[in-house]
Amino acid sequence: MKLPVLILVGALLASGVQAQPARISDKGLIVDGKPFLVLGGEVGNSSVSDPKQMGPVFDKARAIGLNTLVVPVEWDQIEPVEGQFDFTVTDALIAEAKARDLKLVILWFGAWKNSMSTYAPAWVKTDQKRFTRARSAEGVAQDILTPFDDDLLKADVKAFSTFMAHLKQADPAGVVIMVQIENEIGMLPSARDHSDLATKQFMVTRDTEERFQARSYAKFVEAMAKAGKAQYDLPMYVNAALNRPGKLPGEYPSAGPLPHLFDIWKGVAPSLDMLSPDIYFPDFVERMKPYSFKGNPLFIPEAHYAGDAVASANAFYAIGELDAIGFSPFSIENLPDGDPLISAYAVLDSLAPLIHAQRGKETMRGLKAPINYDGVTDTTPQVFELGGYQFTAAFIDPWTAKDKQVPGNHGALIIQTGKDEFIVAGSGVTLTFADTGKERIGMEQVVEGTYENGVFVPGKWLNGDQTHQGRHLRLPPDKWGVQRLKLYRYN
Ligand code: DGJ
């Protein structure tokens, strides 16, 4: 940035004028005018609901090197009486984050949280005349409000847009970078709501029950997003509770933003920037792939419970292979001391400028042995081409006893930084090389190092035993690190 521009931005901030709001572009998530990689964590549902007790959660986030906390805002807390808003908790969240130079993603726990409507204020929940409940196929009333009810839509839209208007004036520094609308929307215990309101409309549809229900949720969310963005135009998304294999609609939270319903969610809710997966299943790689496509940058708001040892490898794969804009394990305040995610995030943070520069190019790959739904890891070496070289990535570390390693937790990313030069970062992955033509390939140099302000800072030179006398590049499985690799051809 040139000096006068810097002075102008500084002056605007000092005068309390709004910073440039975060936005999604073809360069990914843009925060404060620059690409931003969310190295985040989502807090437990109730952990930051009391300003007096939220400090330690933010301290922990800072200490483990997050740049973003994903936090709920509860409708029942901010509008306890209809039309009377209390933003004490919201303001405390912003202040705590700002004090530690953290960004926030806000989860709007409104009409629905994990299918249910427990975060709706008492004046909504208890007024059954005004706010219609969803019913099961047997006609049993659920603790779920129906999306077919205009009164509910009006009330949630009013609360959400009042919240967004407040955010705009309460957060001039742009601490909040994205907003999730509702949480894991999905109908249970039947594929659609069977209230009279819903059934009347279902009679005249040709949709399946689940598609019918999805259309109604998506319509509701679209109205929320439009109204919210009219107040303050931040990136907005919805998250999905993924379905287990073999389950039928109604047996899983149905009608949410699941891959088989993308056409409805994208078509009916175009104001959303993303549909995002919450992934707690072992087949993480396969689960995230469908959510990464043009017009839908991959953001994973819930990626396992914090402390799951596979998280770092999944983060490297998501970012390296699928251009993810962010990753965020759940209940991050419970991350054990010394968890590997801390050093994995530190490496990703240092590489962020380099990672951003690869977006839209064919110069970066993510590497991870896929795990299936039953937890079985496919350790077959993976062959890929980059920069005219053929690489083979092996996930079983050759120099660690088999019973002392978990190949499913190994992962890496590789970035081409020059004609014959690559940055390789990760843990537990070993690379070997071949020419895509006839020549032989040698390693000119391998150097361990760090990235600082976008520049590689060399450390130990790796050679001899450390490269198997020039045969491979090895990322040891006991740490997350960076190596610079230079190759050459001979014949
Ligand atoms: C998914 C939900 O979205 C979260 O809010 C939380 O309830 C977790 N499940 C797990 O407890």
Short mmCIF file of C-alpha atoms and ligand atoms in Angstrom, two decimals:
data_model
loop_
_atom_site.label_atom_id
_atom_site.label_comp_id
_atom_site.label_asym_id
_atom_site.label_seq_id
_atom_site.Cartn_x
_atom_site.Cartn_y
_atom_site.Cartn_z
CA MET A 1 0.00 0.00 0.00
CA LYS A 2 1.35 3.46 -0.82
CA LEU A 3 1.91 5.92 2.03
CA PRO A 4 -0.98 8.36 1.35
CA VAL A 5 -3.38 5.38 1.13
CA LEU A 6 -2.08 4.06 4.45
CA ILE A 7 -2.55 7.46 6.04
CA LEU A 8 -6.08 7.64 4.64
CA VAL A 9 -6.99 4.17 6.00
CA GLY A 10 -5.50 5.10 9.39
CA ALA A 11 -7.42 8.36 9.43
CA LEU A 12 -10.68 6.61 8.52
CA LEU A 13 -10.24 4.07 11.31
CA ALA A 14 -9.33 6.76 13.81
CA SER A 15 -12.40 8.77 12.84
CA GLY A 16 -14.59 5.72 13.51
CA VAL A 17 -15.52 5.36 9.83
CA GLN A 18 -16.18 1.78 8.74
CA ALA A 19 -13.18 -0.30 7.63
CA GLN A 20 -13.68 -2.03 4.30
CA PRO A 21 -16.01 -4.94 5.14
CA ALA A 22 -14.75 -8.47 4.49
CA ARG A 23 -15.91 -9.97 1.20
CA ILE A 24 -15.59 -13.04 -0.97
CA SER A 25 -13.88 -12.62 -4.34
CA ASP A 26 -12.21 -14.89 -6.86
CA LYS A 27 -9.12 -14.41 -4.67
CA GLY A 28 -10.93 -16.07 -1.75
CA LEU A 29 -11.86 -14.30 1.47
CA ILE A 30 -10.71 -10.69 1.50
CA VAL A 31 -10.24 -9.06 4.89
CA ASP A 32 -8.92 -5.52 5.36
CA GLY A 33 -8.40 -5.45 1.61
CA LYS A 34 -6.15 -8.54 1.52
CA PRO A 35 -6.67 -12.31 1.09
CA PHE A 36 -7.17 -13.98 4.46
CA LEU A 37 -6.89 -17.61 5.51
CA VAL A 38 -9.12 -18.47 8.45
CA LEU A 39 -7.04 -20.54 10.88
CA GLY A 40 -9.89 -20.81 13.26
CA GLY A 41 -11.68 -22.72 15.92
CA GLU A 42 -15.32 -22.80 16.90
CA VAL A 43 -16.13 -22.41 20.57
CA GLY A 44 -18.50 -24.71 22.45
CA ASN A 45 -22.11 -23.58 22.23
CA SER A 46 -22.30 -21.94 25.67
CA SER A 47 -18.65 -21.00 26.29
CA VAL A 48 -18.87 -17.30 25.39
CA SER A 49 -22.44 -16.57 26.49
CA ASP A 50 -21.29 -14.67 29.62
CA PRO A 51 -19.01 -11.66 29.16
CA LYS A 52 -17.53 -12.23 32.63
CA GLN A 53 -16.31 -15.67 31.65
CA MET A 54 -15.27 -15.27 28.03
CA GLY A 55 -11.79 -13.79 28.57
CA PRO A 56 -9.95 -17.11 29.07
CA VAL A 57 -11.46 -18.53 25.85
CA PHE A 58 -10.01 -15.60 23.90
CA ASP A 59 -6.69 -15.90 25.75
CA LYS A 60 -6.50 -19.53 24.74
CA ALA A 61 -7.34 -18.72 21.11
CA ARG A 62 -4.48 -16.25 21.05
CA ALA A 63 -2.09 -18.60 22.82
CA ILE A 64 -2.65 -21.44 20.34
CA GLY A 65 -2.18 -19.13 17.37
CA LEU A 66 -5.68 -18.86 15.91
CA ASN A 67 -6.43 -15.81 13.85
CA THR A 68 -10.22 -16.26 14.06
CA LEU A 69 -12.75 -17.48 16.60
CA VAL A 70 -16.10 -18.82 15.44
CA VAL A 71 -18.67 -17.79 18.06
CA PRO A 72 -22.44 -18.01 18.52
CA VAL A 73 -24.77 -15.08 18.99
CA GLU A 74 -28.10 -16.17 20.47
CA TRP A 75 -31.43 -14.74 19.42
CA ASP A 76 -32.94 -15.43 22.87
CA GLN A 77 -30.13 -13.44 24.50
CA ILE A 78 -30.25 -10.41 22.25
CA GLU A 79 -34.05 -10.06 22.00
CA PRO A 80 -35.39 -11.37 25.30
CA VAL A 81 -38.49 -9.20 24.93
CA GLU A 82 -39.93 -8.60 21.48
CA GLY A 83 -38.49 -5.43 20.00
CA GLN A 84 -36.06 -4.85 22.90
CA PHE A 85 -32.52 -5.63 21.97
CA ASP A 86 -29.56 -6.19 24.24
CA PHE A 87 -26.20 -6.41 22.53
CA THR A 88 -24.07 -6.66 25.67
CA VAL A 89 -22.69 -10.09 24.75
CA THR A 90 -22.09 -9.17 21.10
CA ASP A 91 -20.19 -6.04 22.08
CA ALA A 92 -18.09 -7.98 24.59
CA LEU A 93 -17.21 -10.55 21.91
CA ILE A 94 -16.03 -7.80 19.58
CA ALA A 95 -14.03 -6.07 22.32
CA GLU A 96 -12.34 -9.29 23.51
CA ALA A 97 -11.44 -10.28 19.95
CA LYS A 98 -10.17 -6.82 19.04
CA ALA A 99 -8.00 -6.65 22.15
CA ARG A 100 -6.20 -9.79 20.98
CA ASP A 101 -6.11 -8.96 17.28
CA LEU A 102 -8.47 -11.83 16.47
CA LYS A 103 -11.22 -11.89 13.86
CA LEU A 104 -14.68 -13.33 14.50
CA VAL A 105 -17.08 -15.43 12.49
CA ILE A 106 -20.53 -15.03 14.04
CA LEU A 107 -23.01 -17.90 14.15
CA TRP A 108 -26.57 -16.62 14.20
CA PHE A 109 -28.34 -19.11 16.44
CA GLY A 110 -31.84 -17.99 15.49
CA ALA A 111 -34.89 -19.98 14.46
CA TRP A 112 -32.86 -23.21 14.17
CA LYS A 113 -29.81 -24.71 15.80
CA ASN A 114 -29.15 -28.36 14.94
CA SER A 115 -32.68 -28.79 13.58
CA MET A 116 -34.23 -27.59 16.84
CA SER A 117 -35.57 -24.17 17.82
CA THR A 118 -34.14 -23.92 21.31
CA TYR A 119 -32.44 -20.56 20.72
CA ALA A 120 -35.67 -18.79 19.78
CA PRO A 121 -36.65 -16.36 22.55
CA ALA A 122 -39.30 -17.39 25.06
CA TRP A 123 -41.81 -14.99 23.51
CA VAL A 124 -41.50 -17.00 20.29
CA LYS A 125 -41.32 -20.49 21.77
CA THR A 126 -44.30 -20.06 24.06
CA ASP A 127 -46.65 -18.36 21.61
CA GLN A 128 -47.91 -21.37 19.71
CA LYS A 129 -50.79 -19.48 18.19
CA ARG A 130 -48.49 -17.03 16.47
CA PHE A 131 -45.50 -19.29 15.79
CA THR A 132 -46.43 -22.66 14.35
CA ARG A 133 -44.52 -25.78 15.34
CA ALA A 134 -43.31 -28.40 12.92
CA ARG A 135 -44.90 -31.84 13.26
CA SER A 136 -43.70 -35.35 12.54
CA ALA A 137 -45.44 -37.62 10.03
CA GLU A 138 -47.53 -38.88 12.96
CA GLY A 139 -48.63 -35.33 13.73
CA VAL A 140 -46.55 -35.02 16.91
CA ALA A 141 -45.46 -31.42 17.67
CA GLN A 142 -41.67 -30.93 17.62
CA ASP A 143 -39.39 -28.49 19.42
CA ILE A 144 -38.88 -27.13 15.91
CA LEU A 145 -40.56 -24.08 14.40
CA THR A 146 -41.86 -24.43 10.90
CA PRO A 147 -40.17 -22.48 8.10
CA PHE A 148 -43.59 -22.25 6.41
CA ASP A 149 -44.70 -19.67 8.96
CA ASP A 150 -44.46 -16.04 7.80
CA ASP A 151 -44.64 -14.78 11.37
CA LEU A 152 -41.49 -16.68 12.24
CA LEU A 153 -39.77 -15.39 9.13
CA LYS A 154 -40.70 -11.81 9.96
CA ALA A 155 -39.53 -12.15 13.55
CA ASP A 156 -36.19 -13.82 12.71
CA VAL A 157 -35.53 -11.41 9.83
CA LYS A 158 -36.24 -8.44 12.09
CA ALA A 159 -33.93 -9.72 14.82
CA PHE A 160 -31.16 -10.65 12.38
CA SER A 161 -31.27 -7.41 10.46
CA THR A 162 -31.31 -5.40 13.70
CA PHE A 163 -28.27 -7.42 14.74
CA MET A 164 -26.48 -6.74 11.46
CA ALA A 165 -27.30 -3.02 11.70
CA HIS A 166 -25.85 -3.01 15.21
CA LEU A 167 -22.75 -4.84 14.01
CA LYS A 168 -22.13 -2.25 11.35
CA GLN A 169 -21.94 0.56 13.89
CA ALA A 170 -20.43 -1.45 16.75
CA ASP A 171 -17.59 -2.92 14.72
CA PRO A 172 -15.99 -0.13 12.67
CA ALA A 173 -12.64 -1.96 12.72
CA GLY A 174 -14.12 -4.97 10.90
CA VAL A 175 -13.45 -7.61 13.58
CA VAL A 176 -16.39 -9.68 12.32
CA ILE A 177 -15.54 -11.14 8.92
CA MET A 178 -18.37 -13.58 8.19
CA VAL A 179 -21.78 -14.56 9.47
CA GLN A 180 -23.38 -17.98 9.50
CA ILE A 181 -27.17 -17.96 9.27
CA GLU A 182 -28.79 -20.44 11.68
CA ASN A 183 -26.90 -23.63 12.48
CA GLU A 184 -27.16 -27.05 10.86
CA ILE A 185 -30.66 -26.52 9.56
CA GLY A 186 -32.35 -29.89 9.01
CA MET A 187 -35.70 -31.54 9.53
CA LEU A 188 -36.17 -34.41 11.98
CA PRO A 189 -37.72 -36.92 12.64
CA SER A 190 -39.40 -36.91 9.24
CA ALA A 191 -38.15 -35.72 5.86
CA ARG A 192 -40.59 -32.81 5.88
CA ASP A 193 -42.67 -30.87 8.30
CA HIS A 194 -46.24 -32.22 8.59
CA SER A 195 -47.86 -29.15 10.15
CA ASP A 196 -51.07 -28.06 8.40
CA LEU A 197 -49.22 -25.04 6.97
CA ALA A 198 -46.66 -27.30 5.34
CA THR A 199 -49.03 -30.03 4.21
CA LYS A 200 -51.25 -27.53 2.42
CA GLN A 201 -48.28 -26.47 0.30
CA PHE A 202 -46.97 -30.00 -0.11
CA MET A 203 -50.27 -31.06 -1.74
CA VAL A 204 -49.49 -28.87 -4.74
CA THR A 205 -45.80 -29.67 -5.18
CA ARG A 206 -44.15 -32.26 -7.35
CA ASP A 207 -41.06 -32.30 -5.14
CA THR A 208 -40.01 -35.14 -2.92
CA GLU A 209 -40.60 -34.46 0.76
CA GLU A 210 -36.98 -33.56 1.41
CA ARG A 211 -36.64 -31.29 -1.63
CA PHE A 212 -39.91 -29.59 -0.68
CA GLN A 213 -38.59 -28.95 2.82
CA ALA A 214 -35.19 -27.79 1.51
CA ARG A 215 -36.86 -25.24 -0.75
CA SER A 216 -38.68 -23.80 2.20
CA TYR A 217 -35.57 -23.57 4.39
CA ALA A 218 -33.58 -22.04 1.53
CA LYS A 219 -36.31 -19.46 0.90
CA PHE A 220 -36.30 -18.54 4.57
CA VAL A 221 -32.51 -18.20 4.66
CA GLU A 222 -32.47 -16.17 1.46
CA ALA A 223 -34.81 -13.63 3.07
CA MET A 224 -32.53 -13.55 6.13
CA ALA A 225 -29.38 -13.06 4.05
CA LYS A 226 -30.94 -10.33 1.90
CA ALA A 227 -32.25 -8.41 4.88
CA GLY A 228 -29.00 -8.86 6.82
CA LYS A 229 -26.81 -7.80 3.92
CA ALA A 230 -29.00 -4.75 3.30
CA GLN A 231 -27.88 -3.58 6.75
CA TYR A 232 -24.28 -4.72 6.58
CA ASP A 233 -22.89 -6.57 3.61
CA LEU A 234 -20.65 -9.27 5.10
CA PRO A 235 -20.06 -12.75 3.62
CA MET A 236 -22.80 -15.13 4.76
CA TYR A 237 -23.11 -18.89 4.64
CA VAL A 238 -25.08 -21.85 5.99
CA ASN A 239 -23.58 -25.03 7.44
CA ALA A 240 -24.66 -28.63 6.95
CA ALA A 241 -24.89 -31.57 9.33
CA LEU A 242 -23.71 -34.29 6.96
CA ASN A 243 -25.68 -37.50 6.57
CA ARG A 244 -24.43 -40.98 7.41
CA PRO A 245 -24.27 -43.45 4.52
CA GLY A 246 -27.38 -45.53 3.95
CA LYS A 247 -29.69 -43.31 5.96
CA LEU A 248 -32.97 -42.09 4.48
CA PRO A 249 -34.38 -38.56 4.64
CA GLY A 250 -35.89 -38.18 8.08
CA GLU A 251 -33.26 -40.47 9.58
CA TYR A 252 -30.70 -37.67 9.27
CA PRO A 253 -31.28 -33.92 9.60
CA SER A 254 -32.95 -33.59 6.21
CA ALA A 255 -33.20 -30.75 3.73
CA GLY A 256 -30.10 -28.85 4.87
CA PRO A 257 -27.38 -27.69 2.45
CA LEU A 258 -26.29 -31.23 1.58
CA PRO A 259 -24.60 -32.06 -1.74
CA HIS A 260 -27.70 -33.75 -3.18
CA LEU A 261 -29.67 -30.54 -2.51
CA PHE A 262 -27.12 -28.00 -3.78
CA ASP A 263 -29.29 -27.15 -6.80
CA ILE A 264 -32.06 -26.00 -4.49
CA TRP A 265 -29.87 -24.17 -1.99
CA LYS A 266 -27.82 -22.39 -4.67
CA GLY A 267 -30.88 -21.61 -6.81
CA VAL A 268 -33.22 -20.43 -4.07
CA ALA A 269 -30.66 -18.70 -1.82
CA PRO A 270 -28.32 -16.84 -4.20
CA SER A 271 -27.48 -14.23 -1.56
CA LEU A 272 -25.45 -16.81 0.36
CA ASP A 273 -21.74 -16.78 -0.39
CA MET A 274 -21.19 -20.38 0.62
CA LEU A 275 -22.68 -23.69 1.62
CA SER A 276 -20.32 -25.20 4.17
CA PRO A 277 -19.86 -28.68 5.62
CA ASP A 278 -19.45 -29.51 9.32
CA ILE A 279 -17.29 -32.64 9.19
CA TYR A 280 -17.01 -35.05 12.08
CA PHE A 281 -16.78 -38.24 9.99
CA PRO A 282 -13.49 -40.05 9.22
CA ASP A 283 -13.99 -39.81 5.43
CA PHE A 284 -13.13 -36.13 5.65
CA VAL A 285 -11.40 -35.84 2.27
CA GLU A 286 -14.40 -37.19 0.38
CA ARG A 287 -16.83 -35.15 2.46
CA MET A 288 -15.20 -31.81 1.77
CA LYS A 289 -14.65 -32.24 -1.97
CA PRO A 290 -18.27 -31.61 -3.02
CA TYR A 291 -18.26 -28.29 -1.17
CA SER A 292 -15.38 -26.87 -3.22
CA PHE A 293 -16.57 -25.63 -6.59
CA LYS A 294 -16.67 -22.44 -8.60
CA GLY A 295 -18.94 -20.03 -6.79
CA ASN A 296 -18.59 -21.91 -3.51
CA PRO A 297 -15.24 -21.50 -1.76
CA LEU A 298 -14.63 -24.21 0.80
CA PHE A 299 -14.98 -23.13 4.41
CA ILE A 300 -15.22 -25.76 7.14
CA PRO A 301 -16.73 -24.14 10.24
CA GLU A 302 -16.65 -27.39 12.26
CA ALA A 303 -13.80 -29.78 11.53
CA HIS A 304 -13.81 -32.58 14.15
CA TYR A 305 -13.65 -31.93 17.87
CA ALA A 306 -10.52 -30.04 18.92
CA GLY A 307 -7.78 -32.50 19.82
CA ASP A 308 -8.57 -35.00 17.07
CA ALA A 309 -5.08 -35.84 15.76
CA VAL A 310 -6.22 -36.02 12.14
CA ALA A 311 -7.24 -32.34 12.03
CA SER A 312 -3.89 -30.90 10.91
CA ALA A 313 -3.58 -33.23 7.93
CA ASN A 314 -7.14 -32.43 6.87
CA ALA A 315 -6.40 -28.70 7.15
CA PHE A 316 -3.33 -29.07 4.91
CA TYR A 317 -5.31 -31.05 2.35
CA ALA A 318 -8.28 -28.65 2.41
CA ILE A 319 -6.05 -25.63 1.90
CA GLY A 320 -3.46 -27.18 -0.42
CA GLU A 321 -5.73 -29.19 -2.66
CA LEU A 322 -9.12 -27.52 -2.43
CA ASP A 323 -8.17 -23.86 -1.90
CA ALA A 324 -10.13 -23.75 1.35
CA ILE A 325 -10.55 -20.26 2.78
CA GLY A 326 -10.70 -21.60 6.31
CA PHE A 327 -10.67 -24.47 8.76
CA SER A 328 -12.04 -24.58 12.28
CA PRO A 329 -12.21 -27.50 14.74
CA PHE A 330 -15.11 -27.49 17.21
CA SER A 331 -14.81 -26.74 20.96
CA ILE A 332 -11.43 -25.16 20.41
CA GLU A 333 -11.19 -23.97 24.00
CA ASN A 334 -10.64 -27.64 24.88
CA LEU A 335 -7.62 -28.09 22.61
CA PRO A 336 -5.05 -29.98 24.72
CA ASP A 337 -1.80 -28.18 25.54
CA GLY A 338 0.87 -28.95 22.97
CA ASP A 339 -1.62 -30.29 20.42
CA PRO A 340 0.01 -30.69 16.95
CA LEU A 341 -2.62 -28.35 15.47
CA ILE A 342 -0.75 -25.47 17.11
CA SER A 343 2.41 -25.99 15.07
CA ALA A 344 0.43 -27.02 11.96
CA TYR A 345 -1.49 -23.71 12.13
CA ALA A 346 1.78 -21.81 12.72
CA VAL A 347 3.20 -23.31 9.51
CA LEU A 348 0.03 -22.50 7.56
CA ASP A 349 -0.01 -18.98 8.92
CA SER A 350 3.59 -18.39 7.85
CA LEU A 351 2.83 -19.77 4.38
CA ALA A 352 -0.43 -17.84 3.94
CA PRO A 353 0.97 -15.16 1.55
CA LEU A 354 2.45 -17.88 -0.63
CA ILE A 355 -0.76 -19.93 -0.48
CA HIS A 356 -2.89 -16.93 -1.51
CA ALA A 357 -0.64 -16.31 -4.49
CA GLN A 358 -1.44 -19.80 -5.87
CA ARG A 359 -5.23 -19.34 -6.03
CA GLY A 360 -6.55 -20.07 -9.49
CA LYS A 361 -3.21 -21.51 -10.67
CA GLU A 362 -2.04 -25.11 -11.04
CA THR A 363 0.94 -24.63 -8.75
CA MET A 364 -0.19 -26.07 -5.42
CA ARG A 365 -1.25 -29.54 -4.31
CA GLY A 366 -2.52 -30.94 -1.01
CA LEU A 367 -1.54 -34.46 0.06
CA LYS A 368 -3.34 -36.74 2.46
CA ALA A 369 -4.08 -40.46 2.58
CA PRO A 370 -7.88 -40.74 2.40
CA ILE A 371 -9.71 -42.49 5.24
CA ASN A 372 -13.01 -44.20 4.57
CA TYR A 373 -16.18 -43.94 6.62
CA ASP A 374 -15.18 -47.03 8.62
CA GLY A 375 -11.87 -45.42 9.53
CA VAL A 376 -9.64 -47.46 7.18
CA THR A 377 -6.77 -45.42 5.72
CA ASP A 378 -5.76 -45.97 2.11
CA THR A 379 -1.98 -45.56 2.28
CA THR A 380 -1.42 -46.22 -1.43
CA PRO A 381 1.30 -43.77 -2.55
CA GLN A 382 -0.13 -40.95 -4.65
CA VAL A 383 1.44 -39.93 -7.95
CA PHE A 384 0.97 -36.41 -9.29
CA GLU A 385 2.61 -33.96 -11.67
CA LEU A 386 3.78 -30.49 -10.79
CA GLY A 387 6.03 -28.17 -12.77
CA GLY A 388 7.00 -30.87 -15.27
CA TYR A 389 8.07 -33.31 -12.56
CA GLN A 390 6.32 -36.48 -11.49
CA PHE A 391 6.12 -36.79 -7.69
CA THR A 392 5.18 -39.81 -5.63
CA ALA A 393 3.91 -39.08 -2.12
CA ALA A 394 4.14 -41.90 0.43
CA PHE A 395 2.22 -41.67 3.69
CA ILE A 396 3.98 -44.40 5.68
CA ASP A 397 7.12 -42.91 7.13
CA PRO A 398 10.06 -45.12 6.09
CA TRP A 399 12.09 -44.45 9.23
CA THR A 400 9.50 -44.78 11.96
CA ALA A 401 8.32 -48.12 13.32
CA LYS A 402 4.93 -49.02 11.82
CA ASP A 403 3.33 -49.31 15.25
CA LYS A 404 4.59 -45.87 16.22
CA GLN A 405 2.92 -43.94 13.40
CA VAL A 406 -0.62 -43.18 12.22
CA PRO A 407 -0.39 -42.56 8.45
CA GLY A 408 -3.93 -41.16 8.37
CA ASN A 409 -2.68 -38.21 10.42
CA HIS A 410 0.10 -37.40 7.93
CA GLY A 411 -0.39 -34.64 5.41
CA ALA A 412 1.37 -32.00 3.37
CA LEU A 413 1.10 -29.35 0.75
CA ILE A 414 3.54 -28.56 -2.02
CA ILE A 415 3.88 -25.29 -3.88
CA GLN A 416 5.94 -24.65 -6.98
CA THR A 417 7.97 -21.50 -6.34
CA GLY A 418 10.33 -21.57 -9.34
CA LYS A 419 11.10 -23.57 -12.45
CA ASP A 420 12.72 -26.37 -10.44
CA GLU A 421 11.95 -25.16 -6.93
CA PHE A 422 9.22 -26.21 -4.51
CA ILE A 423 8.17 -25.48 -0.95
CA VAL A 424 6.99 -28.62 0.79
CA ALA A 425 5.27 -28.32 4.16
CA GLY A 426 3.66 -30.89 6.39
CA SER A 427 4.32 -33.97 8.45
CA GLY A 428 4.84 -37.69 7.82
CA VAL A 429 4.92 -37.49 4.01
CA THR A 430 7.88 -38.62 1.89
CA LEU A 431 8.34 -37.50 -1.70
CA THR A 432 10.26 -39.16 -4.50
CA PHE A 433 10.66 -37.80 -8.03
CA ALA A 434 10.71 -38.81 -11.66
CA ASP A 435 10.85 -36.90 -14.89
CA THR A 436 7.69 -36.77 -16.95
CA GLY A 437 9.98 -37.44 -19.97
CA LYS A 438 13.10 -39.56 -20.18
CA GLU A 439 15.63 -37.71 -18.04
CA ARG A 440 16.74 -38.68 -14.54
CA ILE A 441 15.98 -36.41 -11.61
CA GLY A 442 18.34 -35.43 -8.82
CA MET A 443 17.97 -33.27 -5.76
CA GLU A 444 20.06 -30.16 -6.09
CA GLN A 445 19.34 -29.05 -2.55
CA VAL A 446 16.94 -29.57 0.34
CA VAL A 447 16.85 -26.99 3.11
CA GLU A 448 14.68 -26.97 6.19
CA GLY A 449 13.43 -23.51 7.11
CA THR A 450 10.63 -21.19 7.99
CA TYR A 451 8.61 -18.65 6.10
CA GLU A 452 8.64 -15.14 7.46
CA ASN A 453 6.73 -12.27 5.83
CA GLY A 454 6.48 -14.23 2.62
CA VAL A 455 10.20 -15.03 2.45
CA PHE A 456 11.89 -18.39 3.02
CA VAL A 457 14.39 -18.23 5.87
CA PRO A 458 16.82 -21.15 5.54
CA GLY A 459 17.76 -23.36 8.48
CA LYS A 460 19.47 -26.76 8.40
CA TRP A 461 20.69 -28.05 5.05
CA LEU A 462 19.33 -31.58 4.69
CA ASN A 463 21.48 -34.11 2.88
CA GLY A 464 23.08 -37.51 3.43
CA ASP A 465 20.98 -39.68 5.75
CA GLN A 466 18.29 -36.98 5.96
CA THR A 467 17.54 -37.33 2.24
CA HIS A 468 18.35 -41.05 2.01
CA GLN A 469 21.52 -40.03 0.10
CA GLY A 470 19.55 -37.92 -2.38
CA ARG A 471 16.66 -40.34 -2.91
CA HIS A 472 13.79 -38.58 -1.16
CA LEU A 473 12.46 -35.58 0.71
CA ARG A 474 11.09 -36.63 4.06
CA LEU A 475 8.82 -34.62 6.34
CA PRO A 476 9.31 -36.28 9.74
CA PRO A 477 6.01 -37.38 11.34
CA ASP A 478 6.80 -35.94 14.76
CA LYS A 479 6.49 -32.29 13.70
CA TRP A 480 4.91 -29.92 11.16
CA GLY A 481 7.65 -28.25 9.18
CA VAL A 482 8.75 -26.61 5.95
CA GLN A 483 11.45 -27.65 3.48
CA ARG A 484 12.59 -26.03 0.26
CA LEU A 485 13.37 -28.45 -2.52
CA LYS A 486 15.41 -27.82 -5.64
CA LEU A 487 15.50 -30.50 -8.34
CA TYR A 488 17.63 -30.92 -11.44
CA ARG A 489 17.69 -33.20 -14.44
CA TYR A 490 20.56 -35.38 -15.70
CA ASN A 491 21.03 -38.19 -18.19
C1 DGJ B 1 -22.67 -29.67 15.52
C2 DGJ B 1 -23.24 -28.34 15.90
O1 DGJ B 1 -23.31 -27.50 14.79
C3 DGJ B 1 -22.48 -27.68 17.04
O2 DGJ B 1 -23.12 -26.50 17.41
C4 DGJ B 1 -22.34 -28.64 18.18
O3 DGJ B 1 -23.61 -28.93 18.69
C5 DGJ B 1 -21.63 -29.88 17.66
N1 DGJ B 1 -22.41 -30.50 16.64
C6 DGJ B 1 -21.27 -30.97 18.60
O4 DGJ B 1 -21.58 -30.94 19.85
#
